[in-house]
Short mmCIF file of C-alpha atoms in Angstrom, two decimals:
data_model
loop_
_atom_site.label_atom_id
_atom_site.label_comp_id
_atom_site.label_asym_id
_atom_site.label_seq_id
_atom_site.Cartn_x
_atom_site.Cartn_y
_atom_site.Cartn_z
CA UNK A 20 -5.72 -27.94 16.28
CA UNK A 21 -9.01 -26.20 15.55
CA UNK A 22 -10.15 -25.91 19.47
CA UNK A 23 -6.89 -23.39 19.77
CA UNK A 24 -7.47 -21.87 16.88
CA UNK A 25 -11.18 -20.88 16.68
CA UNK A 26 -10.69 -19.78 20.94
CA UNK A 27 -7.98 -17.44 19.27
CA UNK A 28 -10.43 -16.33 16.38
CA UNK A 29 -13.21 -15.41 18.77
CA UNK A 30 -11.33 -13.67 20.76
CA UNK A 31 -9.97 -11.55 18.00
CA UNK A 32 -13.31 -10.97 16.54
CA UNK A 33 -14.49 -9.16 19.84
CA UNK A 34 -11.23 -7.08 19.81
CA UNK A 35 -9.44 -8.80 23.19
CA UNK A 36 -6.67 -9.84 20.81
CA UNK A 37 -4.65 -7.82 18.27
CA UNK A 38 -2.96 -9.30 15.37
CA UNK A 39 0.78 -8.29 16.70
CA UNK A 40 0.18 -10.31 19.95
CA UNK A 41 -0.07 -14.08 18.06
CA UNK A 42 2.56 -15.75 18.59
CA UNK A 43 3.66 -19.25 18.23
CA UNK A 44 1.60 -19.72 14.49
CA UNK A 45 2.43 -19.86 10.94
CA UNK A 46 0.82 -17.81 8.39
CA UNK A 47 -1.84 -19.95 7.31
CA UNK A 48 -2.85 -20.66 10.63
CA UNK A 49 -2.87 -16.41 11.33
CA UNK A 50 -5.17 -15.71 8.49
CA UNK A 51 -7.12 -18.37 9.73
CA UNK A 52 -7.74 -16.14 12.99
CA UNK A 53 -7.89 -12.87 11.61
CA UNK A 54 -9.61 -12.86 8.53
CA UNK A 55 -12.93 -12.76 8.52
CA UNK A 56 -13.64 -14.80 5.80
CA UNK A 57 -10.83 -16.96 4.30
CA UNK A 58 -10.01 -17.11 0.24
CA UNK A 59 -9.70 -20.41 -1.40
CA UNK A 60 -5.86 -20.60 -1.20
CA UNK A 61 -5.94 -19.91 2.45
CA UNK A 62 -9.20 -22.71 3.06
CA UNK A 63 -6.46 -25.44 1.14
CA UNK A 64 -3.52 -24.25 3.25
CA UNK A 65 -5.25 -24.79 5.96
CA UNK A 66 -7.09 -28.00 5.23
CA UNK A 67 -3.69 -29.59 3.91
CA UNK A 68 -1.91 -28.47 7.35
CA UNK A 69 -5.04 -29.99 9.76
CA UNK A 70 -4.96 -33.10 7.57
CA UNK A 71 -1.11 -33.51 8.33
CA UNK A 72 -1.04 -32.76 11.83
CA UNK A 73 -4.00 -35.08 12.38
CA UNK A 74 -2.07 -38.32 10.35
CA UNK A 75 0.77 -37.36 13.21
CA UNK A 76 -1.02 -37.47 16.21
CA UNK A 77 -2.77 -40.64 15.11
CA UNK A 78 0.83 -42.24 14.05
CA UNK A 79 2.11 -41.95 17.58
CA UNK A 80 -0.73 -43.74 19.35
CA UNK A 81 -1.60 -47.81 19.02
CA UNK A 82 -3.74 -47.35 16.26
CA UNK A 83 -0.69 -46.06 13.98
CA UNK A 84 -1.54 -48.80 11.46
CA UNK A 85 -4.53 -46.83 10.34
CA UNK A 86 -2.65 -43.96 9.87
CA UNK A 87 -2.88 -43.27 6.11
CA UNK A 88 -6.30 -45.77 5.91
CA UNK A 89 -8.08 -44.98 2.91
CA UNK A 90 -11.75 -44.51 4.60
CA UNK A 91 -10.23 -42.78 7.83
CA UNK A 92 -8.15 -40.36 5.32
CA UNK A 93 -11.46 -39.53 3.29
CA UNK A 94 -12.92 -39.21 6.57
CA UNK A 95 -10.69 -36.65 8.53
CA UNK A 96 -10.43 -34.85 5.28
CA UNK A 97 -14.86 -34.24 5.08
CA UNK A 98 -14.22 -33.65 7.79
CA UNK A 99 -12.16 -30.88 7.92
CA UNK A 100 -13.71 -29.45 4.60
CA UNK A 101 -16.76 -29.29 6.50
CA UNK A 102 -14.94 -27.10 9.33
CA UNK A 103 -13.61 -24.60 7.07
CA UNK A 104 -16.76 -24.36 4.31
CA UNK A 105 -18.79 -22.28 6.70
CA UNK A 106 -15.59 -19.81 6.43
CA UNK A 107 -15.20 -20.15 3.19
CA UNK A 108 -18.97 -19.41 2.17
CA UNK A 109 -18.52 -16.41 4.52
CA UNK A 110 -21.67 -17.86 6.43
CA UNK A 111 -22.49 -15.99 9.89
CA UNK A 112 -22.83 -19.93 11.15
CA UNK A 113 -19.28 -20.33 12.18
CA UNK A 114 -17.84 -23.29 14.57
CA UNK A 115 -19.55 -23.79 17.55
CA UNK A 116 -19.70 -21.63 20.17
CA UNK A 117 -21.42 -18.96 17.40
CA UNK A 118 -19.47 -16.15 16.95
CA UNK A 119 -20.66 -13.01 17.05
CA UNK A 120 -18.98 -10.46 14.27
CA UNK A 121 -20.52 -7.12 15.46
CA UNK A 122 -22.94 -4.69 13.83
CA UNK A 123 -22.76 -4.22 10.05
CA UNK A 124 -23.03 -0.51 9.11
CA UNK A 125 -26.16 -2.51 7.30
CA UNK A 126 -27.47 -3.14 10.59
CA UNK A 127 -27.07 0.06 11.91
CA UNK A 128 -29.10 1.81 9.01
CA UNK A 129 -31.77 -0.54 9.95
CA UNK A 130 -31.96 0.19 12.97
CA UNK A 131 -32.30 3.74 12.33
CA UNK A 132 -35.35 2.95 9.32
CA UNK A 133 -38.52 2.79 10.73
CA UNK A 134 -40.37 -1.04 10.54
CA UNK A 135 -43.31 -1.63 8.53
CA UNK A 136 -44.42 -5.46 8.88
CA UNK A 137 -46.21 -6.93 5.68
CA UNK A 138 -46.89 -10.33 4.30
CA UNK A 139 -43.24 -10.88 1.98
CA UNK A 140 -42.59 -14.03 0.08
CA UNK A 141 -38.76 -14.74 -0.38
CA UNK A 142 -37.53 -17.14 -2.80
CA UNK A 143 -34.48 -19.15 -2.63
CA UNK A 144 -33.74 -20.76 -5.83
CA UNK A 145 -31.47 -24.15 -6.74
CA UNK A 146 -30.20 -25.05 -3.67
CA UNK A 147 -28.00 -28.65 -3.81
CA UNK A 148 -27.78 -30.68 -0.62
CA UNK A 149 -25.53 -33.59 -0.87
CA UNK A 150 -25.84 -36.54 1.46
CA UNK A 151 -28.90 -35.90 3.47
CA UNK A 152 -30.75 -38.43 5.53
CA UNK A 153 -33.29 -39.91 3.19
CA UNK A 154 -34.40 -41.94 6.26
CA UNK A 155 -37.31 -39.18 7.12
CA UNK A 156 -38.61 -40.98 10.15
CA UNK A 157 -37.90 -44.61 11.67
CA UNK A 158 -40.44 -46.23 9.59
CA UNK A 159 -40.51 -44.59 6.31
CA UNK A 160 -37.76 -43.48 3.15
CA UNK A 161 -37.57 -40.97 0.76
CA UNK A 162 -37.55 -37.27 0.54
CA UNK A 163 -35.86 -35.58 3.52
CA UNK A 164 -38.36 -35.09 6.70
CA UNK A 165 -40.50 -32.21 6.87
CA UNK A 166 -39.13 -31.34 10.11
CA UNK A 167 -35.91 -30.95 8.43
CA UNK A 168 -37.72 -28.34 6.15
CA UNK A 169 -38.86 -26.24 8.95
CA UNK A 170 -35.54 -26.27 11.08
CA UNK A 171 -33.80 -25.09 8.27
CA UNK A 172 -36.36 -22.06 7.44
CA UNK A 173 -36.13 -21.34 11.18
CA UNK A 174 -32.41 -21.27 11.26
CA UNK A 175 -32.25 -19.41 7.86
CA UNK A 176 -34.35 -16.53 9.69
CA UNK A 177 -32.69 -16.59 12.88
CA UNK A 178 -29.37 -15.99 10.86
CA UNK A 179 -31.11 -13.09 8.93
CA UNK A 180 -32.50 -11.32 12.56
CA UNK A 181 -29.18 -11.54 14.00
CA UNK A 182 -26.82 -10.13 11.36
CA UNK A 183 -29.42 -7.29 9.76
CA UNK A 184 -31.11 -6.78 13.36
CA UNK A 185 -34.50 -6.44 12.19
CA UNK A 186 -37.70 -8.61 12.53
CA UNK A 187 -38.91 -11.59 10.48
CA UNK A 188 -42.07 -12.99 12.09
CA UNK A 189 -45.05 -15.92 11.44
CA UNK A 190 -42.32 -18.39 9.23
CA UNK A 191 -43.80 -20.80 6.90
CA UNK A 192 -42.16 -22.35 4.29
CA UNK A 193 -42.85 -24.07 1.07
CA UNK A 194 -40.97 -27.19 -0.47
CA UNK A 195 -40.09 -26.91 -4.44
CA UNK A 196 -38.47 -30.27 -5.66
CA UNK A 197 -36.40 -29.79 -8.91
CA UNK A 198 -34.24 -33.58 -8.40
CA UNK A 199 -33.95 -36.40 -6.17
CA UNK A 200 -31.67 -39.13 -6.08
CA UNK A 201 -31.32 -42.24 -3.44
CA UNK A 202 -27.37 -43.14 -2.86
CA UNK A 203 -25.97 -45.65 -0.33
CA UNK A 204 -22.28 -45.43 1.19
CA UNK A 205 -20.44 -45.22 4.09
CA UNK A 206 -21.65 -44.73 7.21
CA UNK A 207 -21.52 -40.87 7.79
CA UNK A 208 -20.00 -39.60 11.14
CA UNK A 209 -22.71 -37.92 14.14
CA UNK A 210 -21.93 -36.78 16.98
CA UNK A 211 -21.39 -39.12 20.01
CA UNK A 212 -22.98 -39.28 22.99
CA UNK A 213 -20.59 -40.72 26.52
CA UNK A 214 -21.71 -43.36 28.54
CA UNK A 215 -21.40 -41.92 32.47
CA UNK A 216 -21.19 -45.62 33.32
CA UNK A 217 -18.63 -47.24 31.28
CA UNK A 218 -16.92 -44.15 30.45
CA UNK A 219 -17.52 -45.08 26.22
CA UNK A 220 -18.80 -43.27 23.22
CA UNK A 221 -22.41 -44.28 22.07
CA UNK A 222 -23.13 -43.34 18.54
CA UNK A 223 -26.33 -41.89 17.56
CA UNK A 224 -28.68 -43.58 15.35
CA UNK A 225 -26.51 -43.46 12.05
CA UNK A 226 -28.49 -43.68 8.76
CA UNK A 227 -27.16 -45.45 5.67
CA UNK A 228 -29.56 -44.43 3.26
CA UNK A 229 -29.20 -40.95 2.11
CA UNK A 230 -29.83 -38.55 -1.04
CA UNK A 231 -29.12 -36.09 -3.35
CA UNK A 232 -31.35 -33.49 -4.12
CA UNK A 233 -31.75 -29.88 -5.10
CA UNK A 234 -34.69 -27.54 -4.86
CA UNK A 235 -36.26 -24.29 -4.05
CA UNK A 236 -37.22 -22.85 -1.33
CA UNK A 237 -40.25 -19.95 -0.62
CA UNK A 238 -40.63 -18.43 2.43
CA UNK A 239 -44.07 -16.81 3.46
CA UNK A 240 -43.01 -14.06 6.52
CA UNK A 241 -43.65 -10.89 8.42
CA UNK A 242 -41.17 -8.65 7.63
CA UNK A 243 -40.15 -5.19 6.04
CA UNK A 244 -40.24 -5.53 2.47
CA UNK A 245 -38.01 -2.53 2.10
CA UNK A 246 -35.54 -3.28 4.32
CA UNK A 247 -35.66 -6.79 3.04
CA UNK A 248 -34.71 -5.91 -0.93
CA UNK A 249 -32.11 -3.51 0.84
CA UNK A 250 -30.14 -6.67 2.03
CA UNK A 251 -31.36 -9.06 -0.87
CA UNK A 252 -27.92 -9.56 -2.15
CA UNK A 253 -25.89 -10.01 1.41
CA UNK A 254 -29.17 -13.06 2.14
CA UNK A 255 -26.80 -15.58 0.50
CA UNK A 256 -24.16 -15.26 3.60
CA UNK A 257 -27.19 -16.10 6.21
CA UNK A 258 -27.93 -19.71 5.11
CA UNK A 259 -27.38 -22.48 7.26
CA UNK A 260 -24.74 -25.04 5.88
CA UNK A 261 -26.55 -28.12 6.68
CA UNK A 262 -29.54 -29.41 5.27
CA UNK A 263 -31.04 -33.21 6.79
CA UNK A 264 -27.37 -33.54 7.74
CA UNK A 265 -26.42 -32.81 4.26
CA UNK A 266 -24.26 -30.14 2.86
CA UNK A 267 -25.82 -27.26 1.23
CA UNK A 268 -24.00 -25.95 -1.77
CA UNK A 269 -25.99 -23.54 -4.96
CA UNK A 270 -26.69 -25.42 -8.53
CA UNK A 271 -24.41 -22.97 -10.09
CA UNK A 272 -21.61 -22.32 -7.87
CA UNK A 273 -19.39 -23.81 -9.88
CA UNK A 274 -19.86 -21.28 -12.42
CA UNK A 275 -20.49 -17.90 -10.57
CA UNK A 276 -20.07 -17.47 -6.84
CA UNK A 277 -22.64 -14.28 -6.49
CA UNK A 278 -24.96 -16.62 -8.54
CA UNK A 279 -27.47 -17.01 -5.03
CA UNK A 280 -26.91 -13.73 -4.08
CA UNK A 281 -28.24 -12.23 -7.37
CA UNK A 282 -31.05 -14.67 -7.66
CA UNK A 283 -32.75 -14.28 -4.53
CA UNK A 284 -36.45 -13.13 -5.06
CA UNK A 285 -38.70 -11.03 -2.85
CA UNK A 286 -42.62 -10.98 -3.64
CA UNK A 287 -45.33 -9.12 -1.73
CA UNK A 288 -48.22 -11.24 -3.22
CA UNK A 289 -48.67 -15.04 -3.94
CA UNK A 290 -49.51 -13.29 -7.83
CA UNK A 291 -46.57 -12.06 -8.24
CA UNK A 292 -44.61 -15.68 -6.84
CA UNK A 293 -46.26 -17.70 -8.77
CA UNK A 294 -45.91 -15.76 -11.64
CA UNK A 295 -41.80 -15.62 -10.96
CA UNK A 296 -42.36 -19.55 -10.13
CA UNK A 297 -43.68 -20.75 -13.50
CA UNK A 298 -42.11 -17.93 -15.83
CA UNK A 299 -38.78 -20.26 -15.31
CA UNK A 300 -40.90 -22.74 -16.89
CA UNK A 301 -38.49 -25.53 -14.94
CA UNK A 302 -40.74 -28.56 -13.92
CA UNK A 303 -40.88 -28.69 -9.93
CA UNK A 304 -42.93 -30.63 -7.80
CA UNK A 305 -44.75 -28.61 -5.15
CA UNK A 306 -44.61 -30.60 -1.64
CA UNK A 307 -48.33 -30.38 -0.25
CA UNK A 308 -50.02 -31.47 2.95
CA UNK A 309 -52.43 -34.49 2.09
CA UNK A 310 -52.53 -35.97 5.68
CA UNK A 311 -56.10 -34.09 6.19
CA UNK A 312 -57.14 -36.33 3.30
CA UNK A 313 -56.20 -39.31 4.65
CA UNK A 314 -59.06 -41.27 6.30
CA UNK A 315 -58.44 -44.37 8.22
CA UNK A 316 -60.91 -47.04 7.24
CA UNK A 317 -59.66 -49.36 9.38
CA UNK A 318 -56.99 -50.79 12.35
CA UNK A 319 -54.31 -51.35 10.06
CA UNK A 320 -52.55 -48.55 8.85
CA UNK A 321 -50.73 -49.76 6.32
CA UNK A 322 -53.45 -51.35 4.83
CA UNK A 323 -55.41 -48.27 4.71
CA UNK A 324 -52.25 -46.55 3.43
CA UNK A 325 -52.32 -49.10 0.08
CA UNK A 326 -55.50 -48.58 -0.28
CA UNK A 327 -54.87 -44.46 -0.12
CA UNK A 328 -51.66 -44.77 -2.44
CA UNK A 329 -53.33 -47.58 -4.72
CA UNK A 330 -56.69 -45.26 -5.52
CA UNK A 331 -54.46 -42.18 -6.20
CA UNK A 332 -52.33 -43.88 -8.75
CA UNK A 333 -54.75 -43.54 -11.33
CA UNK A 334 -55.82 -39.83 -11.33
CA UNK A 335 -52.46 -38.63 -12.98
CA UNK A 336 -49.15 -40.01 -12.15
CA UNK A 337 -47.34 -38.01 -14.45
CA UNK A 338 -48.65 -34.82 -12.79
CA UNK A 339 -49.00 -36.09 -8.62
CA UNK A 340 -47.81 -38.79 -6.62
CA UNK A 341 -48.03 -39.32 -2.78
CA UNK A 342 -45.27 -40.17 -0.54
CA UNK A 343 -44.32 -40.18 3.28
CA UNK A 344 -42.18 -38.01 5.68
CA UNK A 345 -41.51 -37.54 9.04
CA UNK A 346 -43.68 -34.49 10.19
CA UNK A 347 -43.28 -34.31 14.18
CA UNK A 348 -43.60 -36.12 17.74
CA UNK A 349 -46.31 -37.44 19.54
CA UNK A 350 -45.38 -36.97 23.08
CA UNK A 351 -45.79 -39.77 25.42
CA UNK A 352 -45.51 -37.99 29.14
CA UNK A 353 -45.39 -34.82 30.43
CA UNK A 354 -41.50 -33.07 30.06
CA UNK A 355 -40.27 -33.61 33.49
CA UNK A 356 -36.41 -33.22 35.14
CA UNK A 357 -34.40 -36.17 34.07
CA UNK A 358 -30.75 -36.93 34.63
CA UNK A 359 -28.74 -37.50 31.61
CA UNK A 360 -30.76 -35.59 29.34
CA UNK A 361 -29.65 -32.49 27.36
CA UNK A 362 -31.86 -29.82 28.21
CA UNK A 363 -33.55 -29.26 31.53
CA UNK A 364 -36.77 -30.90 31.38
CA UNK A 365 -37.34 -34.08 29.00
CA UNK A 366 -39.71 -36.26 27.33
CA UNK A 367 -40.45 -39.54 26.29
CA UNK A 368 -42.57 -39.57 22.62
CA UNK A 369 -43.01 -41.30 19.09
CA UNK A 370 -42.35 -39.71 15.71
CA UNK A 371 -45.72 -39.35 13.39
CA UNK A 372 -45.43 -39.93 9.92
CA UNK A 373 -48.08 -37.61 7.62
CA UNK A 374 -48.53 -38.18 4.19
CA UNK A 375 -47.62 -35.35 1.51
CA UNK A 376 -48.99 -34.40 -2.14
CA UNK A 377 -46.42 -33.97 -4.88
CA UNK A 378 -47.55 -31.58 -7.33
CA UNK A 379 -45.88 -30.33 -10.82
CA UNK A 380 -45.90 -26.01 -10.08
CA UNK A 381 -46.65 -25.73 -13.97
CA UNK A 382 -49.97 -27.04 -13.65
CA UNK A 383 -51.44 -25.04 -11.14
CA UNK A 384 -53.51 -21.89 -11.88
CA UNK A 385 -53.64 -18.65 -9.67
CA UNK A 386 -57.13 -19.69 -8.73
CA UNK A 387 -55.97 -23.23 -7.11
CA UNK A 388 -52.33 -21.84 -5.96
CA UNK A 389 -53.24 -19.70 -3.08
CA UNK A 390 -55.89 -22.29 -1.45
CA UNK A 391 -53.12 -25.17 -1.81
CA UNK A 392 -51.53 -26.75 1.99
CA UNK A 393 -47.98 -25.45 0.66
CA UNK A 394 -46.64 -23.18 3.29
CA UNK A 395 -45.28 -26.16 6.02
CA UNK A 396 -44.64 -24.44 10.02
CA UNK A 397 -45.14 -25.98 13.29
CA UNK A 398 -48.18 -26.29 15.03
CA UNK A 399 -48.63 -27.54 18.89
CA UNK A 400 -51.61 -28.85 20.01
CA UNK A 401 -52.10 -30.78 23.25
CA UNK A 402 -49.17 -33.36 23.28
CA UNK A 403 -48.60 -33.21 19.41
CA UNK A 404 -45.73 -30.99 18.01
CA UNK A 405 -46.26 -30.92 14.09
CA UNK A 406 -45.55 -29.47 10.99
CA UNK A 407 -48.19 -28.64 9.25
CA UNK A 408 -49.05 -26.73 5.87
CA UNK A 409 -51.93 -24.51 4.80
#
């Protein structure tokens, strides 16, 4: 159902279709091409529709006895919810392939503004991410992996560049925990990958630990500070909907739905952030880079990480704690042509775990907050890919 439909909504979007030319669709499934960003009545319309037509199709095939199965039901129906949410949100990450809307007449004033590149620090508060992968590497649990930090800062600033058209350089990102909590369930659904051989789906590794979490968000970039405040409350629409495989949803959007828009800061010093961070007065815990600190004492790792976790325990526990996350890839070869793989070139590697500081923001003075390993981008060096934070 959707395949048809979003082919008909891109083409409409770069004006090769006109509205009087659809034929063969109801009304729901019109607004679903033509508007560009659908209201709640039209989102359940739909949903209820693409839930019913996909209990048909499966009802006329040999697996008809699963037809109204309570975990394939609550299945198709995330499913579909997480279709239409991106259009809902009015989020410029539609359905894949990306659609492109066109320049915004914000765009176009930007374009004609002249570009003056400073240091900016843009914070993002309360964001809720249900069901991410708590499983932040293959060896360790807990908080989401710092690679799925980065990723997400990166995508969040690609979005920006590509509906305001102007430049956002030298990304970091910082990590500001308000909550976190573990939750088991059902296996959640990734995408498959097809045998060649004996013409089957293979699943991807499929976690069953996940979490719950909500936090904020900082990011330290290159960009016009002007231009930026200009399009401070239009930022909301640019954030990616997935977070560690999670959804991303605001704390407060059940009670105001400009409630991100309005609340989006922009800072030109670390001052003047931390100052916004800690006038709240909202206990957070800072994520910091500790793996510098980390000495190996001998050839067991884990022993040496006891040792690490069991001396810190006592300097304030109330205040810190250590824990692990996934931080990057070690690689193993050198990228070379391989058949089957994804991209063009492809390598073999292992994932590298790093250890990370947690840190209550109330705590920390001015002094201490600008010499802190907070701001987390990627760094390459030799065969190592790795975020990193200084």
């Amino acid at each position: 159902m959707f395949a048809k439909l979003d082919q008909l909504r891109f083409t409409y979007q770069i004006g090769d279709l006109q509205k009087e030319n659809i034929k063969g669709l109801n009304a729901t499934q019109v607004s679903y091409v033509v508007e560009a960003k659908l209201s709640e009545q039209a989102m359940q319309h739909i949903w209820k529709q693409a839930n019913a037509v996909i209990q048909k199709y499966i009802s006329g095939t040999r697996y008809k006895q699963l037809t109204y199965h309570p975990t394939l039901t609550r299945y198709i129906s995330e499913s579909v919810r997480n279709h239409l949410k991106p259009l809902f949100r009015g989020s410029i990450e539609l359905a894949k392939p990306e659609i492109v809307t066109g320049e915004s007449p914000v765009s176009k004033n930007n374009e004609e503004a002249s570009f003056h590149a400073s240091t900016v620090y843009m914070l993002i508060p309360k964001l809720t991410v249900m069901h991410a992968h708590a499983d932040n590497s293959p060896y360790t649990t807990g908080l989401p992996a710092i690679t799925a930090l980065v990723g997400f800062a990166d995508r969040l600033c690609r979005n920006i560049k590509s509906q305001f058209q102007f430049e956002i350089s030298n990304i970091k990102v910082a990590w500001l925990i308000h909550s976190f909590q573990r939750v088991k369930g059902i296996k959640k659904h990734e995408p498959a990958r097809w045998n060649g051989k004996t013409k089957t789906a293979l699943s991807d590794v499929v976690s069953l630990k996940f979490c719950h979490l909500t936090f904020d968000l900082v990011l330290e970039c290159s960009s016009d500070y002007e231009q930026l405040i200009s399009v401070r409350h239009l930022l909301a629409e640019c954030l990616p909907v997935k977070f560690a495989s999670g959804m991303v949803s605001t704390a407060e959007e059940g009670f105001a739905s400009d409630y991100l828009a309005e609340s989006f800061q922009i800072y030109q010093s670390t001052q003047e952030l931390l100052y916004g961070l800690q006038v709240e007065g909202t206990p957070r815990w800072m994520v910091l880079d500790y793996s510098s600190k980390f000495t190996r004492k001998s050839d067991d790792i884990l022993e040496d990480l006891v040792d690490a976790f069991s001396a810190y325990k006592d300097l304030a526990p109330d205040r810190r704690q250590l824990t692990f996350s996934g931080i990057g890839y070690k690689l193993l070869e050198e990228p070379v042509q391989r058949l089957g793989s994804r991209l063009e070139y492809h390598a073999y590697c292992e994932p590298v775990v790093g250890v990370q500081e947690l840190r209550l923001i109330t705590e920390i003075s001015f002094e201490e907050f600008h010499l802190l390993p907070l701001f987390w981008s990627y760094k390459s060096a030799g065969k190592t890919i790795l975020c990193q934070a200084e």
